[in-house]
Coordinates of C-alpha atoms in Angstrom, one line a residue:
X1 CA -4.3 5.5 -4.2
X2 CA -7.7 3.5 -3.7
X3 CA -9.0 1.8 -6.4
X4 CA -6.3 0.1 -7.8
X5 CA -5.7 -2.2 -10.9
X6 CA -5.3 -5.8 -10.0
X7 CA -2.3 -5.1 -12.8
X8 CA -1.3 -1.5 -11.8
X9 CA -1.2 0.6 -15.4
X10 CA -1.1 4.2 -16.5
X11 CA -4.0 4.8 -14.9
X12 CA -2.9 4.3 -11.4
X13 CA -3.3 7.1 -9.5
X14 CA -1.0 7.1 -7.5
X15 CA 2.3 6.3 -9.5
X16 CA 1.4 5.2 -12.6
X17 CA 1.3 6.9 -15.6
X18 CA 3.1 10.1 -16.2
X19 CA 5.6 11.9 -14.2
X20 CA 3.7 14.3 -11.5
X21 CA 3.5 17.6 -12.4
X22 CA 6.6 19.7 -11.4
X23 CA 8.5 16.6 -11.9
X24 CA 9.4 16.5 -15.4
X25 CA 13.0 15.9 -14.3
X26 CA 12.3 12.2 -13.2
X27 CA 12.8 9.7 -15.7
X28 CA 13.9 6.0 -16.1
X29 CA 16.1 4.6 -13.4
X30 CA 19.4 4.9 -15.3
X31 CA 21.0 1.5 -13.0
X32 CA 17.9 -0.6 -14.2
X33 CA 15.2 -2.3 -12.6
X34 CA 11.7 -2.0 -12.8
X35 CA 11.3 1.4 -13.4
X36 CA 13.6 1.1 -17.0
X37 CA 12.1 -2.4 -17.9
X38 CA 8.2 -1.0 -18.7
X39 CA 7.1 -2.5 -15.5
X40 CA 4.6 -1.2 -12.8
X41 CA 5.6 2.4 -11.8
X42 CA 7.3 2.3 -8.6
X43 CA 5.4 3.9 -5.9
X44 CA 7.8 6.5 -4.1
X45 CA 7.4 9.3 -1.3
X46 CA 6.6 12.2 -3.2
X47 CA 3.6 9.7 -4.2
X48 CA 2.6 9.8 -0.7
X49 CA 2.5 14.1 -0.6
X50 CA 0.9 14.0 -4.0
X51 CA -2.1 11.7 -2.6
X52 CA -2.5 14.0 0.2
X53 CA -2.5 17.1 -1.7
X54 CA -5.1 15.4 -3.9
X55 CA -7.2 13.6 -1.8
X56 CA -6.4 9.9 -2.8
X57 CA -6.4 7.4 0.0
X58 CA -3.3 5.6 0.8
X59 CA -3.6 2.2 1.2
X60 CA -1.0 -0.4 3.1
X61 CA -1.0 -3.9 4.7
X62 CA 1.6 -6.1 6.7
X63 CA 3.7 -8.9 4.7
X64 CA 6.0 -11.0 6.3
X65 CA 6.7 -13.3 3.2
X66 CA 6.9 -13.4 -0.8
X67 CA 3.5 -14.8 -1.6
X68 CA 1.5 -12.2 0.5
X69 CA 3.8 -9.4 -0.6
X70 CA 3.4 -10.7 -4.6
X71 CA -0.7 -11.1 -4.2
X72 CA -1.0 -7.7 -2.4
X73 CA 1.5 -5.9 -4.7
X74 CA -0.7 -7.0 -7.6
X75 CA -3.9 -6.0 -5.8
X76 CA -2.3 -2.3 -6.4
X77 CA -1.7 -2.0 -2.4
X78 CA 0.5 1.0 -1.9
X79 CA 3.1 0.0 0.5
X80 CA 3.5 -3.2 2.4
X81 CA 5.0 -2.8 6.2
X82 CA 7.0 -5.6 7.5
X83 CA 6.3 -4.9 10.8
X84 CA 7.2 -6.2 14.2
X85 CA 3.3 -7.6 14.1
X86 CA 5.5 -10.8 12.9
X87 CA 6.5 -11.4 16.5
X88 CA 2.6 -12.4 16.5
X89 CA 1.8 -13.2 13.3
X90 CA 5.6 -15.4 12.2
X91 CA 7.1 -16.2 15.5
X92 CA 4.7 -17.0 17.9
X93 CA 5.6 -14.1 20.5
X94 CA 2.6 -13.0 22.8
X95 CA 4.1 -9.3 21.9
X96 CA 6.5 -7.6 19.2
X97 CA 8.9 -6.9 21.8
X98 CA 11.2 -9.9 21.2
X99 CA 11.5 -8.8 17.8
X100 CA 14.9 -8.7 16.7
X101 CA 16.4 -6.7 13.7
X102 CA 18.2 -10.3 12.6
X103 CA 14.5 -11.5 12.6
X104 CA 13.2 -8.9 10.7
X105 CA 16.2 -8.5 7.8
X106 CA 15.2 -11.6 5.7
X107 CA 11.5 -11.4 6.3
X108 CA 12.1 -7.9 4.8
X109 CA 14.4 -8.8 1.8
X110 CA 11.6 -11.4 0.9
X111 CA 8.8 -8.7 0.6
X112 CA 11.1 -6.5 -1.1
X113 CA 12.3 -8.9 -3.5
X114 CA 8.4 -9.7 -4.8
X115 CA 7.1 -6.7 -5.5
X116 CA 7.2 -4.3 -8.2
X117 CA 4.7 -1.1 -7.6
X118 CA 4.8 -1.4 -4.1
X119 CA 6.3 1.1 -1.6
X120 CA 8.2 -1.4 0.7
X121 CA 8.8 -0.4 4.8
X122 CA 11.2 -2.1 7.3
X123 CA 10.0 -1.6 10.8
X124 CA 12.4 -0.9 13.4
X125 CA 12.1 -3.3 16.3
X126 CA 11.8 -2.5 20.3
X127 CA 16.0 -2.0 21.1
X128 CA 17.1 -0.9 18.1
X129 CA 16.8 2.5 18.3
X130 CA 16.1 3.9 21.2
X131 CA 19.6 4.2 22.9
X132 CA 19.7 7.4 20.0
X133 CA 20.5 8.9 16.8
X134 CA 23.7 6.7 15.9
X135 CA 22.0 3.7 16.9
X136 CA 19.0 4.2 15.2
X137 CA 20.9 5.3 11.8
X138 CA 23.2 2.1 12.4
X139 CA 19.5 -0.4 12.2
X140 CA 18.2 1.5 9.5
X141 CA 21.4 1.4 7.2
X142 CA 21.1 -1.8 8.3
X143 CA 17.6 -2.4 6.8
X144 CA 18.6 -0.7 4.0
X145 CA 21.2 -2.2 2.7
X146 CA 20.5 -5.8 3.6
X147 CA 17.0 -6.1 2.6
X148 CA 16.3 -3.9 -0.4
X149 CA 13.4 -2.1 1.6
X150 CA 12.5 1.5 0.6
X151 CA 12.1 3.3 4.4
X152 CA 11.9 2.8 7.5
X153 CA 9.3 3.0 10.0
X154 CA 9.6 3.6 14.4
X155 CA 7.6 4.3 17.1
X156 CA 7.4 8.2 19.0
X157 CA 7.0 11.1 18.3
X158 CA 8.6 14.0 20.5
X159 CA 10.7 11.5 22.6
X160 CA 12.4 9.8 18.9
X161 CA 12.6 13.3 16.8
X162 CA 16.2 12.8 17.1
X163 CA 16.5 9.4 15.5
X164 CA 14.1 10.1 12.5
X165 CA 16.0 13.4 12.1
X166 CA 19.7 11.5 12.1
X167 CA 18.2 8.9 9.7
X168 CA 16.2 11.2 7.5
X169 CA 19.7 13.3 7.2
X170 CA 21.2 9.9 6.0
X171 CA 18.8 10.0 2.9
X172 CA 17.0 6.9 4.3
X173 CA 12.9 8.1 4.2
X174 CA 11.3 7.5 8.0
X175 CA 7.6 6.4 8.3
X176 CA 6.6 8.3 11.8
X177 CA 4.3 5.8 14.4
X178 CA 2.4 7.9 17.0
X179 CA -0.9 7.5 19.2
X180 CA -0.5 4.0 20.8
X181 CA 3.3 2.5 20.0
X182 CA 2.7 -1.1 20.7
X183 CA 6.0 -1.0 21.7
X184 CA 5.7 1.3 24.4
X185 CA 2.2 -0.6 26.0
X186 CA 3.8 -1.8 29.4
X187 CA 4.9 1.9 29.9
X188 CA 1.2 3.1 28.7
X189 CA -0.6 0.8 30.7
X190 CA -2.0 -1.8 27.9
X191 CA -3.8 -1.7 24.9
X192 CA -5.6 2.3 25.8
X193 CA -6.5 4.4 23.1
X194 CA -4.4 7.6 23.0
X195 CA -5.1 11.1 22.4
X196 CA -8.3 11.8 24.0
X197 CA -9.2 14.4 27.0
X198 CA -5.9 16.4 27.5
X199 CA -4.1 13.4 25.6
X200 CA -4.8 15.7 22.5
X201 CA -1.8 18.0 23.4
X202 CA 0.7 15.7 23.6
X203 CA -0.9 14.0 20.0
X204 CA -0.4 17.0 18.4
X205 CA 2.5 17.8 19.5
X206 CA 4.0 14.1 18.8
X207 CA 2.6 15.1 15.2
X208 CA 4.5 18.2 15.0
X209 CA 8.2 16.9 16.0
X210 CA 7.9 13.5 13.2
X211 CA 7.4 16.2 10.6
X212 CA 9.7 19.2 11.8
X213 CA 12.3 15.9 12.1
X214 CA 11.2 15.2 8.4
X215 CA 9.3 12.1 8.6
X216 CA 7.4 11.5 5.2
X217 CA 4.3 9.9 6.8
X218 CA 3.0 9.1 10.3
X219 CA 0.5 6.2 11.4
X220 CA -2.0 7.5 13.8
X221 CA -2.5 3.9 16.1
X222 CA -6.0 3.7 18.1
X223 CA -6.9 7.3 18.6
X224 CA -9.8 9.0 18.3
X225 CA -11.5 10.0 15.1
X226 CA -11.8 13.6 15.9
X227 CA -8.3 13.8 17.2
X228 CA -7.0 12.3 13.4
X229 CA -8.5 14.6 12.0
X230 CA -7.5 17.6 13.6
X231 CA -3.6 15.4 13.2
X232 CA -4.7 15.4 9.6
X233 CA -5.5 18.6 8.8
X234 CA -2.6 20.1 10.8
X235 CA -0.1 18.1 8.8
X236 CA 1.7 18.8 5.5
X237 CA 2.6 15.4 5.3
X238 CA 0.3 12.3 5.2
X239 CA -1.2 10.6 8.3
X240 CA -1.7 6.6 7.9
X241 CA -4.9 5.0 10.5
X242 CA -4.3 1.9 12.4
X243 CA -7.5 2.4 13.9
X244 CA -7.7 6.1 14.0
X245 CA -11.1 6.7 11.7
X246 CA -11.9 7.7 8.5
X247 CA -10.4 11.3 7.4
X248 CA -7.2 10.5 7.3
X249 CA -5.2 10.2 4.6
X250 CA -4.5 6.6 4.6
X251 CA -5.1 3.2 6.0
X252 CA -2.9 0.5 7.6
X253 CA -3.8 -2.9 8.5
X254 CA -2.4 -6.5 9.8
X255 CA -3.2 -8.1 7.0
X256 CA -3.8 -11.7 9.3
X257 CA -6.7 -9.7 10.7
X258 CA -8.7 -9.0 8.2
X259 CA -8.1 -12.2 6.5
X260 CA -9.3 -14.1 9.1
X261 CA -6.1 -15.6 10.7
X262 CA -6.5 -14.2 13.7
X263 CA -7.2 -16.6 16.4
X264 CA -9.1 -15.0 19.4
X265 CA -10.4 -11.2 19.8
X266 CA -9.5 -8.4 16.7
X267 CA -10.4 -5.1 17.4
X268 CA -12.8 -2.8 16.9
X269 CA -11.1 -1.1 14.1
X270 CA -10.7 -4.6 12.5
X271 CA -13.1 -5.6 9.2
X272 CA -13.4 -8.9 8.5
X273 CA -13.0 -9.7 4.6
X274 CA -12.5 -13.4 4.8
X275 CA -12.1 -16.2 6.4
X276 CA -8.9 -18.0 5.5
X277 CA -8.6 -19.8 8.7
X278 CA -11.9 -22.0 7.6
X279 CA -10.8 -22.1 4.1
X280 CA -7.3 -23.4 4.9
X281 CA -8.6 -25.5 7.7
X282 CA -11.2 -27.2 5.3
X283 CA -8.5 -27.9 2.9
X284 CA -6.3 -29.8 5.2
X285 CA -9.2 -31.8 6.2
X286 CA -10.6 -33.0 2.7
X287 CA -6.8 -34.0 1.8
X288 CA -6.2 -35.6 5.1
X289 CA -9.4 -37.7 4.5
X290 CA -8.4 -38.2 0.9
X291 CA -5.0 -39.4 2.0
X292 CA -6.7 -41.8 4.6
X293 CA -9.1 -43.1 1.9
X294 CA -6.5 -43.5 -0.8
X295 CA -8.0 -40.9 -3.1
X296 CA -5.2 -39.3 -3.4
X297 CA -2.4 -39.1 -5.3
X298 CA -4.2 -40.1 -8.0
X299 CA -3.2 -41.4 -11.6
X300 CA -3.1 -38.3 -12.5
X301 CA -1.1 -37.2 -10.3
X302 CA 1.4 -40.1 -10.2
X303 CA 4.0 -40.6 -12.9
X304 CA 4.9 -43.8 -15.3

């Protein structure tokens, strides 16, 4: 999935072109859409196996909003997560645990509604979930039906096999979160990565309950790079790194991060690839000052 088009074509890797083999039954989406109009090829789970089982990386950032999710989609990004990371990123909160589902739904439907290729995923928010397997069908129906999303994603893995199982059953596709759960981190202690020492156990076996529940994917957040890959190579299905190394399968990121948005410390796993908050903050000044100089508008930008 790496090396992507800016304008995803047949030779996309991941989705584009044609049909996988041993899926000569899948053609054009008979209720229309993009996949009948000669558009981008949707990327869809079995895209997410067939990457594993042939060693193409997975690629996926956050979007809270249309622009991002339209410039990324073009990019050739795989799947966009509209995660909880808004509570940061959108609303201000010092943590995602204020998150709300109402938040989240119209955040989601924006994303969803501006992309084309892109694999789109709803996160579940802290409370929405975790009472059990009705409640955490109830959000994701929500999700679904309300936003246009593609799957859902939530946090644990032995102690929330139950809800990914009830909403996998459902036919709604469940995007496994395991390591640190930034959700969980006043019951972990902060911001620790998981999995080393005799944390490995309970990794792997976190690992093995999201698949036997029939999650499609699971994000490995802040664990050891050794530990991934043991995660990796244990796993039929594909493992996603928020800051879990190299071998795995895929990557994640916030996209604020890497852009430079980020005010204060990023972490480790964190790679810089601009710096929008000087380029934004530079443009703001030079208009302010043209404003105060009466450079702008312009002639040309008045009308007669």
């Amino acid at each position: 999935m790496s090396e992507q088009p800016a304008s995803p074509s047949a030779a996309d890797p991941l989705s584009g072109g044609a049909s996988p083999a041993g899926d000569q039954s899948v053609e054009a989406n008979p209720y229309g859409g993009v996949a009948a109009s000669g558009g981008p090829k949707r990327v869809r789970t079995r895209h997410f196996r067939n990457a594993k089982r042939d060693g193409i990386k997975i690629t996926g950032l956050t979007s809270y909003d249309q622009l991002t999710a339209r410039i990324f989609d073009r990019a050739g990004i795989d799947f966009l997560l509209v995660g909880d990371s808004s509570g940061n990123n959108v609303f201000g909160y010092e943590t995602t645990l204020p998150v709300t589902v109402d938040e989240l739904i119209p955040l989601t439907r924006a994303v969803a509604g501006a992309v084309e290729r892109a694999f789109v995923i709803a996160d579940m928010p802290f409370g929405s979930y975790e009472v059990g397997a009705e409640e955490a069908l109830h959000t994701a129906i929500r999700f679904m039906k309300e936003t246009g999303a593609h799957a859902v994603k939530l946090e644990g893995g032995v102690r929330s096999a139950e809800q990914i199982r009830r909403v996998v059953q459902a036919g709604i596709p469940v995007m496994a979160h395991i390591g640190y759960t930034p959700q969980s981190e006043h019951g972990l202690g902060g911001h620790i990565i998981q999995g080393r020492g005799e944390g490995i156990e309970q990794l792997l076996a976190d690992a093995d309950a999201v698949q036997d529940a029939g999650a499609f994917a699971v994000v490995l957040e802040m664990v050891p790079s050794d530990a991934a890959r043991q995660v990796t190579e244990r796993l039929d299905i594909p493992t996603i790194s928020v800051g879990a190394g190299p071998d795995t399968d895929g990557q994640l990121l916030v996209w604020t991060d890497w852009a430079g948005l980020t005010t204060g410390r990023v972490p480790k796993f964190v790679k810089q690839y601009a710096d929008l908050a000087g380029i934004l903050g530079q443009a703001a000044a030079e208009w302010r000052d043209d404003v105060a100089d009466g450079r702008y508008p312009g002639p040309e930008h008045s009308y007669e």
